[in-house]
CSV table of C-alpha atoms and ligand atoms in Angstrom, one decimal:
chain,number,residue,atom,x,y,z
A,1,UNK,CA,0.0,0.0,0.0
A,2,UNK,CA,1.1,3.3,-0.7
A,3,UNK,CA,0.1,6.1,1.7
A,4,UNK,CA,0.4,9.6,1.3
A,5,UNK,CA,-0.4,13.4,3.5
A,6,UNK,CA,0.4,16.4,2.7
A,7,UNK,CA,0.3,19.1,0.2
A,8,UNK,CA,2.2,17.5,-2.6
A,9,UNK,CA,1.7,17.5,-6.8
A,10,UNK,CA,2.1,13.4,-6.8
A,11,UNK,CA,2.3,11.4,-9.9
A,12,UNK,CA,3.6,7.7,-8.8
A,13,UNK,CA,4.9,5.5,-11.3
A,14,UNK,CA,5.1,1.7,-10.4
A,15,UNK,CA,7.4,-1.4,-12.3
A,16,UNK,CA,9.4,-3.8,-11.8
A,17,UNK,CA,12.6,-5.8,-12.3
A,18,UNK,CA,16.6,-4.1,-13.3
A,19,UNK,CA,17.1,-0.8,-13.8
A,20,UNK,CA,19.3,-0.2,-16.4
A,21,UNK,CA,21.9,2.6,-15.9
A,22,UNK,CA,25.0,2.7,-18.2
A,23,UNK,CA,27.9,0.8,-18.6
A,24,UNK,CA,29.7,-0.9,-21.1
A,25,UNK,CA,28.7,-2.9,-23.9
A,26,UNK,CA,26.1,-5.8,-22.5
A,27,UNK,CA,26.9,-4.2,-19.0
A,28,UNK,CA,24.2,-1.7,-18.8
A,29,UNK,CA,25.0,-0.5,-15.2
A,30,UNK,CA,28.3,0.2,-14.0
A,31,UNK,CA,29.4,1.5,-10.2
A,32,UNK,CA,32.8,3.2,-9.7
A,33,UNK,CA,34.4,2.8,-6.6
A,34,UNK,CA,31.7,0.0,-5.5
A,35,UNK,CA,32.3,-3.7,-5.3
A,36,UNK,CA,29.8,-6.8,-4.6
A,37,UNK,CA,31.1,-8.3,-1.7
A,38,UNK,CA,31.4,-12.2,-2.0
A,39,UNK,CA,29.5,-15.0,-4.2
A,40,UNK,CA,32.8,-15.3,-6.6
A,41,UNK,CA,32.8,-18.1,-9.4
A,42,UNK,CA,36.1,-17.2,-10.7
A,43,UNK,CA,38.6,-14.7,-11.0
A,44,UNK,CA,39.9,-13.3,-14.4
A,45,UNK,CA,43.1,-11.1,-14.7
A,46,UNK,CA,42.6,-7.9,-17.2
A,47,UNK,CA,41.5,-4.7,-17.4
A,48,UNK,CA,38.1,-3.4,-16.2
A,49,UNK,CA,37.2,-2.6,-19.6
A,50,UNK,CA,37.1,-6.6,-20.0
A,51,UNK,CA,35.2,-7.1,-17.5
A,52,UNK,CA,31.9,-7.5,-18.6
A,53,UNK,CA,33.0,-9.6,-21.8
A,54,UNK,CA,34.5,-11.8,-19.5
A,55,UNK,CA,31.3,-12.1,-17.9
A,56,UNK,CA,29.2,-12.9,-20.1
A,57,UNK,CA,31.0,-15.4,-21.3
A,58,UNK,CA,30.9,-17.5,-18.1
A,59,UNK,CA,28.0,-19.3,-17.2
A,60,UNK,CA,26.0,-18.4,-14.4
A,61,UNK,CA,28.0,-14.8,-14.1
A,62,UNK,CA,25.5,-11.4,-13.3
A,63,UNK,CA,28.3,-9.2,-12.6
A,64,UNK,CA,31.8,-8.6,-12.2
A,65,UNK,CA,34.1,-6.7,-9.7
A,66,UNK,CA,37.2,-5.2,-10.8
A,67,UNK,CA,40.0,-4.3,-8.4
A,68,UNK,CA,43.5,-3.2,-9.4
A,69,UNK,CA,45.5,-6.0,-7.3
A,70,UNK,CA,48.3,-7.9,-9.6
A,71,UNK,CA,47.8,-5.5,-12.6
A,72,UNK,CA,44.1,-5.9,-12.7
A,73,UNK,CA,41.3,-8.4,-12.4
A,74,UNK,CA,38.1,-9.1,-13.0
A,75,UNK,CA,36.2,-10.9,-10.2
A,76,UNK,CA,32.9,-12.8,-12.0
A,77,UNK,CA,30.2,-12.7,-9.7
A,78,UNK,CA,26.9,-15.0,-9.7
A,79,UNK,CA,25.0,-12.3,-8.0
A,80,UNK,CA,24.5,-8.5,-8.7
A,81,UNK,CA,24.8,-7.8,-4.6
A,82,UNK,CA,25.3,-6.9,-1.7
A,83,UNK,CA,27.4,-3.9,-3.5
A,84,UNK,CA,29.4,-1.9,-0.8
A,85,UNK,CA,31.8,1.1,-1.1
A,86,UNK,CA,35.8,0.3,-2.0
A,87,UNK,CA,37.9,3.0,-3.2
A,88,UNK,CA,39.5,1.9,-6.9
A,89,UNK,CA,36.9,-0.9,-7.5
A,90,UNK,CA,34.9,-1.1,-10.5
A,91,UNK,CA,31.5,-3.1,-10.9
A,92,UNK,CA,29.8,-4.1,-14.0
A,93,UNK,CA,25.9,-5.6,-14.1
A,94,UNK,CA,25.3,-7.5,-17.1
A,95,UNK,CA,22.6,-6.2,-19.1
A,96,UNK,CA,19.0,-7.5,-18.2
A,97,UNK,CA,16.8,-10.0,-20.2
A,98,UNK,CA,13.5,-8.4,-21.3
A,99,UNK,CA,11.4,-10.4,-18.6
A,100,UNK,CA,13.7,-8.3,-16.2
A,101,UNK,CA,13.5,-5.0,-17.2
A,102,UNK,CA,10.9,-2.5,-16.0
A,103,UNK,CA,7.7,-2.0,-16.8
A,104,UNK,CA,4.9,0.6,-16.2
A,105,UNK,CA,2.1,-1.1,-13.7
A,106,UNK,CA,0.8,1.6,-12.3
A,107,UNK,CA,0.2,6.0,-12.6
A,108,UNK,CA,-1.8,7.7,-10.1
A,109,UNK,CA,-2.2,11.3,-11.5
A,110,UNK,CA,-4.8,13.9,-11.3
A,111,UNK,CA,-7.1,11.3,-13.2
A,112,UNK,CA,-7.0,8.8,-10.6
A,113,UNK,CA,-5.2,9.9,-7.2
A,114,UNK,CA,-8.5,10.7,-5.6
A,115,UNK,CA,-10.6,7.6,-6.5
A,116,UNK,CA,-7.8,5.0,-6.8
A,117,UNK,CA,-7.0,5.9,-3.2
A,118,UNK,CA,-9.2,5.9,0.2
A,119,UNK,CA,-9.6,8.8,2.4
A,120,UNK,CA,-8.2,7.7,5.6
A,121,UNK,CA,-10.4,9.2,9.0
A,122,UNK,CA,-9.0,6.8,11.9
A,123,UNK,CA,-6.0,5.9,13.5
A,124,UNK,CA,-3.4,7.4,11.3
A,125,UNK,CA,-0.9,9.9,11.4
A,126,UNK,CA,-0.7,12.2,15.3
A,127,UNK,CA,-2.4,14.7,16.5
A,128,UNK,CA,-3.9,15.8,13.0
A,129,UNK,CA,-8.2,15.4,12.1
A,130,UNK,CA,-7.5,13.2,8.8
A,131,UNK,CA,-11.0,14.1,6.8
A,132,UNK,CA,-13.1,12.4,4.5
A,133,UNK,CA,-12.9,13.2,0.8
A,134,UNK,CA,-16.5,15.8,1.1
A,135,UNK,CA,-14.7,17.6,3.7
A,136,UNK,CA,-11.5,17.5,1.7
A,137,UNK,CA,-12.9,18.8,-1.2
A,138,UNK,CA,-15.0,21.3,0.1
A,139,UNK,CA,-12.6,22.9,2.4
A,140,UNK,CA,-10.4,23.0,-0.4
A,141,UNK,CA,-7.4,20.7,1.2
A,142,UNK,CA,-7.6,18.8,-2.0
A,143,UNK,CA,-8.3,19.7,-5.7
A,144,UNK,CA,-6.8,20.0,-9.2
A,145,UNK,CA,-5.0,22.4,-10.4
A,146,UNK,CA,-2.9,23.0,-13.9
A,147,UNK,CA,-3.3,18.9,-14.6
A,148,UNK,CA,-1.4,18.3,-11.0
A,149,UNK,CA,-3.1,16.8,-8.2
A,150,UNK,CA,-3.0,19.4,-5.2
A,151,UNK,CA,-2.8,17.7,-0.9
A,152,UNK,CA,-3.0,20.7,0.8
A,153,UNK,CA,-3.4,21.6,5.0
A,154,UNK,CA,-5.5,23.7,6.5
A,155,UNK,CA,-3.4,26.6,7.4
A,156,UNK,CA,-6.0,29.2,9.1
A,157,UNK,CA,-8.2,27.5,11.5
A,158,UNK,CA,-7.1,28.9,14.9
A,159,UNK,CA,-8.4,25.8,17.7
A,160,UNK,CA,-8.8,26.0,21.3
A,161,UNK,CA,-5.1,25.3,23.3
A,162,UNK,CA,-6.7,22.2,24.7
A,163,UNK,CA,-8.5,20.5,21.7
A,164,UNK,CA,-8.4,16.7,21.7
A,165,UNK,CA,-6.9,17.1,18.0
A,166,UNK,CA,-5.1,19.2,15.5
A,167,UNK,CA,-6.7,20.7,12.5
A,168,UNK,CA,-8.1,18.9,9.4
A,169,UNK,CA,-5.5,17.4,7.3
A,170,UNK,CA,-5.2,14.2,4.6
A,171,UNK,CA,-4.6,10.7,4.6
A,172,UNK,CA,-4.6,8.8,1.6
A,173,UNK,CA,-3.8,5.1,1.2
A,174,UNK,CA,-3.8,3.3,-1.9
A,175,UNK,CA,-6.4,0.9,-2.6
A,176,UNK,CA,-3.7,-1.3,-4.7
A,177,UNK,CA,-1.5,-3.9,-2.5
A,178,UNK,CA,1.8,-4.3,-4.1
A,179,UNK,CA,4.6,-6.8,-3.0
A,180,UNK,CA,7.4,-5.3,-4.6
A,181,UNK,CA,8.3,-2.6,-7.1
A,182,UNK,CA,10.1,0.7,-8.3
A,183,UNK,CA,8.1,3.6,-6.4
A,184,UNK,CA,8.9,7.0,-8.2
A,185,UNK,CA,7.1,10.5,-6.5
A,186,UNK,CA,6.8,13.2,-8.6
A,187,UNK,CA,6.2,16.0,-6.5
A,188,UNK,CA,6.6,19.9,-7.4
A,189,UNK,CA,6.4,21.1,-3.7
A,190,UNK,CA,6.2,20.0,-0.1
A,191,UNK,CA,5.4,22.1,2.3
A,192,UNK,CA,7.7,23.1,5.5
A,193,UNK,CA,7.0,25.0,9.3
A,194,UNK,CA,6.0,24.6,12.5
A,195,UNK,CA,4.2,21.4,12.8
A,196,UNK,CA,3.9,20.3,9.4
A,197,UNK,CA,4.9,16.1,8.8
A,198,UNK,CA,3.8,15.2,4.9
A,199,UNK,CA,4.7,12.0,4.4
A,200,UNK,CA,5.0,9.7,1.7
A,201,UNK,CA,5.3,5.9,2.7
A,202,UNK,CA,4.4,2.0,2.4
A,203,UNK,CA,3.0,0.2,5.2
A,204,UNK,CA,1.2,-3.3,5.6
A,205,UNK,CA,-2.0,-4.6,7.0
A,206,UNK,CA,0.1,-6.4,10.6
A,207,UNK,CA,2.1,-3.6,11.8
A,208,UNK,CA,4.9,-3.5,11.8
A,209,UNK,CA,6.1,-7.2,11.7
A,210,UNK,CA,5.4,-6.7,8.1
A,211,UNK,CA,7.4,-3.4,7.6
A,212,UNK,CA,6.9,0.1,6.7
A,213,UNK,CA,9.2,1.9,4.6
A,214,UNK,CA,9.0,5.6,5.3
A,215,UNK,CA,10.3,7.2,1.7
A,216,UNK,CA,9.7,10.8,2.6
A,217,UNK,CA,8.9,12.2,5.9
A,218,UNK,CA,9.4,16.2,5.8
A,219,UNK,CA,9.4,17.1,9.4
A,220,UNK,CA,8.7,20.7,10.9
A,221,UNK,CA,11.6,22.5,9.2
A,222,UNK,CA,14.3,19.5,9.2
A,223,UNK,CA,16.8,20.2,6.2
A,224,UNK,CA,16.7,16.5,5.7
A,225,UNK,CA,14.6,13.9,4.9
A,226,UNK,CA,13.5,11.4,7.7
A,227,UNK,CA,13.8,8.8,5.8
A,228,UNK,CA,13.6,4.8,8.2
A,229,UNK,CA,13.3,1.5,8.0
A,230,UNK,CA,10.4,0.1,10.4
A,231,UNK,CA,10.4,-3.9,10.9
A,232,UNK,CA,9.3,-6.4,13.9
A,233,UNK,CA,11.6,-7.1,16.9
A,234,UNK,CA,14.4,-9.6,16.3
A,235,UNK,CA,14.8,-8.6,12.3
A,236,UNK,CA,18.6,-9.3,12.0
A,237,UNK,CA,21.1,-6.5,10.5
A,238,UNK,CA,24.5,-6.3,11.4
A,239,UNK,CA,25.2,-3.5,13.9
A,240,UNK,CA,26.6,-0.9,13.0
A,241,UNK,CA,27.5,-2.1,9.4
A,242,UNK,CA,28.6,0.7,7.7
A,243,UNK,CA,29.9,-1.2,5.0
A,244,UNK,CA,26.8,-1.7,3.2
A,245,UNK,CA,24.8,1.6,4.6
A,246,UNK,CA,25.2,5.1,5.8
A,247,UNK,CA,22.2,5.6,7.6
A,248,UNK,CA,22.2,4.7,11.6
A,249,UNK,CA,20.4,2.7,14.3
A,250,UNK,CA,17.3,4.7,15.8
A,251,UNK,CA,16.9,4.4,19.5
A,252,UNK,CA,15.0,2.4,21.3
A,253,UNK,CA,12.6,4.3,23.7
A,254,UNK,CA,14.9,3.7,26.7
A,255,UNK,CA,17.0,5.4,24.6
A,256,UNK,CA,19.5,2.4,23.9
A,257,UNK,CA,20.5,1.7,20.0
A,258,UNK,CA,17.5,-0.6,17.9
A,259,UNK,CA,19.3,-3.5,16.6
A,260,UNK,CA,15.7,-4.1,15.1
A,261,UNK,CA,16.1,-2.6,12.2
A,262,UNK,CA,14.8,0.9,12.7
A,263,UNK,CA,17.4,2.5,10.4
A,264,UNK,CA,17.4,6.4,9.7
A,265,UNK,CA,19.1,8.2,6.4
A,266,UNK,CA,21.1,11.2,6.6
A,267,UNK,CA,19.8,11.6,3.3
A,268,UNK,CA,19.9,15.8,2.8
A,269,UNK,CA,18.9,16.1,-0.7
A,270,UNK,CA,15.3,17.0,0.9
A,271,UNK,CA,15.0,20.8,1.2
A,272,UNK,CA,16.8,22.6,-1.7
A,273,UNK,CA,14.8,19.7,-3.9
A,274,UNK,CA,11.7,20.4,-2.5
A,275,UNK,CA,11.2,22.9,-0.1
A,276,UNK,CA,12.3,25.8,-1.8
B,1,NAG,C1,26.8,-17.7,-5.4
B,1,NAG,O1,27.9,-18.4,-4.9
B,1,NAG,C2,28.0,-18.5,-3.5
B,1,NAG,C3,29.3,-19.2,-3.2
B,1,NAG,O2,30.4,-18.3,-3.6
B,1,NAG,C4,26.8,-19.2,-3.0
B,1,NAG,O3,26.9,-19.3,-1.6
B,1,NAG,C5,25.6,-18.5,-3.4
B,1,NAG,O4,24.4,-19.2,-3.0
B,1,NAG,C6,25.5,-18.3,-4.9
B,1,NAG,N1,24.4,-17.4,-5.2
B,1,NAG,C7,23.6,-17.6,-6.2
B,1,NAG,C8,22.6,-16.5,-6.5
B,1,NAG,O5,23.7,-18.5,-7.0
B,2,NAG,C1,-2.5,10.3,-16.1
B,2,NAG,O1,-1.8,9.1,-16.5
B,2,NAG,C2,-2.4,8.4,-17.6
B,2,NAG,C3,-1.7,7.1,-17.7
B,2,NAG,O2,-0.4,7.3,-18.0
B,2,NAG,C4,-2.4,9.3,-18.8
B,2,NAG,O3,-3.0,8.6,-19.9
B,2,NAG,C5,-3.1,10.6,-18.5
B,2,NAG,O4,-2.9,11.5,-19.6
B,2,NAG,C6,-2.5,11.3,-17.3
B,2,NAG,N1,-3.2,12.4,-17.0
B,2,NAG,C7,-2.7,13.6,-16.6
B,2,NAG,C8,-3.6,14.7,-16.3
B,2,NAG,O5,-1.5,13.8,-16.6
B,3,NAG,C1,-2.2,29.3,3.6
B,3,NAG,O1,-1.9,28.6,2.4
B,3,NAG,C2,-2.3,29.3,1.3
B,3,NAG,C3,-2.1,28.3,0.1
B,3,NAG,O2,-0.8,27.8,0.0
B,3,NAG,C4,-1.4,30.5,1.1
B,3,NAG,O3,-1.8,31.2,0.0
B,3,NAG,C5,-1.6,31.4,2.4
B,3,NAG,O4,-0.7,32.5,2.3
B,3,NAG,C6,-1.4,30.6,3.6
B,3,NAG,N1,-1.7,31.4,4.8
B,3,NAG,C7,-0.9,31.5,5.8
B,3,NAG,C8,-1.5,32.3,7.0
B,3,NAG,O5,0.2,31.0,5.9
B,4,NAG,C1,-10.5,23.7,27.6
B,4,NAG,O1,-10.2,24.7,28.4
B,4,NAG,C2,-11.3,25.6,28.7
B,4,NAG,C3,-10.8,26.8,29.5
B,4,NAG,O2,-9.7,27.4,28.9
B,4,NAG,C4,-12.4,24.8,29.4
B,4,NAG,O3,-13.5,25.7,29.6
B,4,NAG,C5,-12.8,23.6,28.6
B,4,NAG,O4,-13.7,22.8,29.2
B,4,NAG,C6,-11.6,22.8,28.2
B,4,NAG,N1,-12.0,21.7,27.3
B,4,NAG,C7,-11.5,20.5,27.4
B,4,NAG,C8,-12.0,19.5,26.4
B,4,NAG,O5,-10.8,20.1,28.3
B,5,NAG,C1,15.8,-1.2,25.9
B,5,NAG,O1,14.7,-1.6,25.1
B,5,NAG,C2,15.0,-2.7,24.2
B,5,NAG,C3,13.9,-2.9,23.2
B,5,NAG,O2,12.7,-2.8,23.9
B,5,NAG,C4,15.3,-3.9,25.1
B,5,NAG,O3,15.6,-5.0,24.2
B,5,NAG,C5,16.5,-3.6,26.0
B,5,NAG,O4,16.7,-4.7,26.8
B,5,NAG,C6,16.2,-2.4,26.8
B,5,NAG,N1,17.5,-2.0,27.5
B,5,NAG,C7,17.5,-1.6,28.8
B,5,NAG,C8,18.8,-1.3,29.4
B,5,NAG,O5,16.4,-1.4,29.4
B,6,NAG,C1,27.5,2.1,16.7
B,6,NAG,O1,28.7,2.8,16.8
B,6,NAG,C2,28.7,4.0,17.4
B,6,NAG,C3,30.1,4.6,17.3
B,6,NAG,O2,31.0,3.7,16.8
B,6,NAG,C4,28.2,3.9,18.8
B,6,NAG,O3,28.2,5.1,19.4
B,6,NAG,C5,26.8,3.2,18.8
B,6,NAG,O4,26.4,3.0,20.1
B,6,NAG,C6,26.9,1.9,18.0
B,6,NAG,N1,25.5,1.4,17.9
B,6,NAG,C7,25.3,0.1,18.2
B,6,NAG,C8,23.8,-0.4,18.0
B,6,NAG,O5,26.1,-0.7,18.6
């Protein structure tokens, strides 16, 4: 499921499989300075331009690692992962087959956002009144405008200090169930200030044993994006392994490191992209 508040312009294209980059010939995707860790079937010496020809002529090979060791060799994987950071390394993908490359499954735009997703009213998203879509609509927190579908908040109601919640916002979650997939937002603004949390993320029905993958959280006026990991207690990841990602541990609420999974980026490509 895809769920989704704020005030955002979203078109969300869905597909699946390899995404092809660049690289060299039959090696669309290339990584410089990245090698797959492990999962060697044989090791060739030449130069990394030879790398993926060497690969594809050996059976069962998916990518190749090139390091600069004895004049250069290339290290024929039989997988395409896990790909890690290693100064001077070189990594070639070879090129998918057509049942592996993406395809478009699914747009939400202007056309469909609002019926091809459910107005969400109940135990969502803090202190905020999620609305149903009349109240949306008529109160203006949602609309079309220029082709783009417009989320907005309601930024004038002024409540009593002690209400038992926030003012009107929206929650929308998608009425599709997806398993897997490329997710790409397409939004021309988010909104930032006091108070404000749009949010752009995939949950599931048992929470949260079967994860939740938080892709955009804009909080208050962070200058980065919250972006976590959410999974049940006792999902393994090496602590600590900054070998495979940047992000960190969140903290437990006694304030010890989550070796749970709960994973935050220090992603900080969020305001100048959007806020501004
Ligand atoms: C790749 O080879 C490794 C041994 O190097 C093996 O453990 C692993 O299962 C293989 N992976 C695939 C996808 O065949
Ligand atoms: C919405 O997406 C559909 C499917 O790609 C497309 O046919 C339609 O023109 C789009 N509508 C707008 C307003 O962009
Ligand atoms: C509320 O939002 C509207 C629409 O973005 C904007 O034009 C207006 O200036 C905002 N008002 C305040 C008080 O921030
Ligand atoms: C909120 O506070 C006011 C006084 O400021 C009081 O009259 C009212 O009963 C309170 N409401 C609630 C829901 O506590
Ligand atoms: C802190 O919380 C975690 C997760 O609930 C628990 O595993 C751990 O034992 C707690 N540590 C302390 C010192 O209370
Ligand atoms: C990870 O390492 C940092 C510094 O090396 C340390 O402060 C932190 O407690 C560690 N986290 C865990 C979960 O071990």
């Amino acid at each position: 499921m895809i769920l989704l508040v704020g005030r955002a312009f979203i078109f969300v294209y869905i597909s699946f499989g390899v995404n092809p980059v660049f690289g060299q010939s039959g090696c669309q995707t290339s990584y410089t300075n990245m090698a797959i860790d492990g999962n060697d079937l044989t090791s060739v010496s030449g130069p990394s331009s030879s790398c993926c020809q060497h690969c594809q002529q050996q059976t069962g090979c998916a990518a190749s690692t090139w390091t600069s060791a004895n004049g250069g060799i290339c290290w024929l994987k039989n997988d395409t992962q896990p790909l890690y950071a290693s100064t001077g390394a070189f990594s070639v993908i070879l090129a998918p087959s057509a049942d592996q490359t993406y395809g478009l499954k699914l747009v939400y735009n202007s056309t469909n956002l609002f019926t091809d997703f459910e107005f969400t009213t109940h135990g969502c998203c803090g202190f905020v009144n999620s609305v149903d879509k009349n109240t949306a609509t008529g109160s203006g927190l949602i609309g079309i405008q220029n082709d783009k579908a417009y989320i907005g908040l309601d930024n004038v109601t002024v409540l009593p200090w002690n209400n038992t919640h926030g003012r009107n916002s929206v929650t929308l979650k998608s009425l599709h169930t997806l398993n897997s997939g490329l997710v790409i937002l397409n939004v021309d603004h988010v909104p930032t200030g006091p108070g404000i949390w749009p949010a752009f993320w995939t949950s599931s029905q048992s929470w949260p044993d079967s994860g939740e993958i938080d892709i955009v959280e804009s909080i208050w006026s962070y200058d980065h994006n919250q972006m976590t990991l959410h999974a049940s207690q006792g999902c393994a990841m090496p602590v600590n392994d900054s070998k495979y990602f940047t992000g960190s541990f969140g903290r437990n609420k006694n304030g010890t490191a989550a070796t749970d999974c709960w994973v935050h980026d220090p992603s900080r490509i969020y305001k100048t992209a959007l806020k501004d």
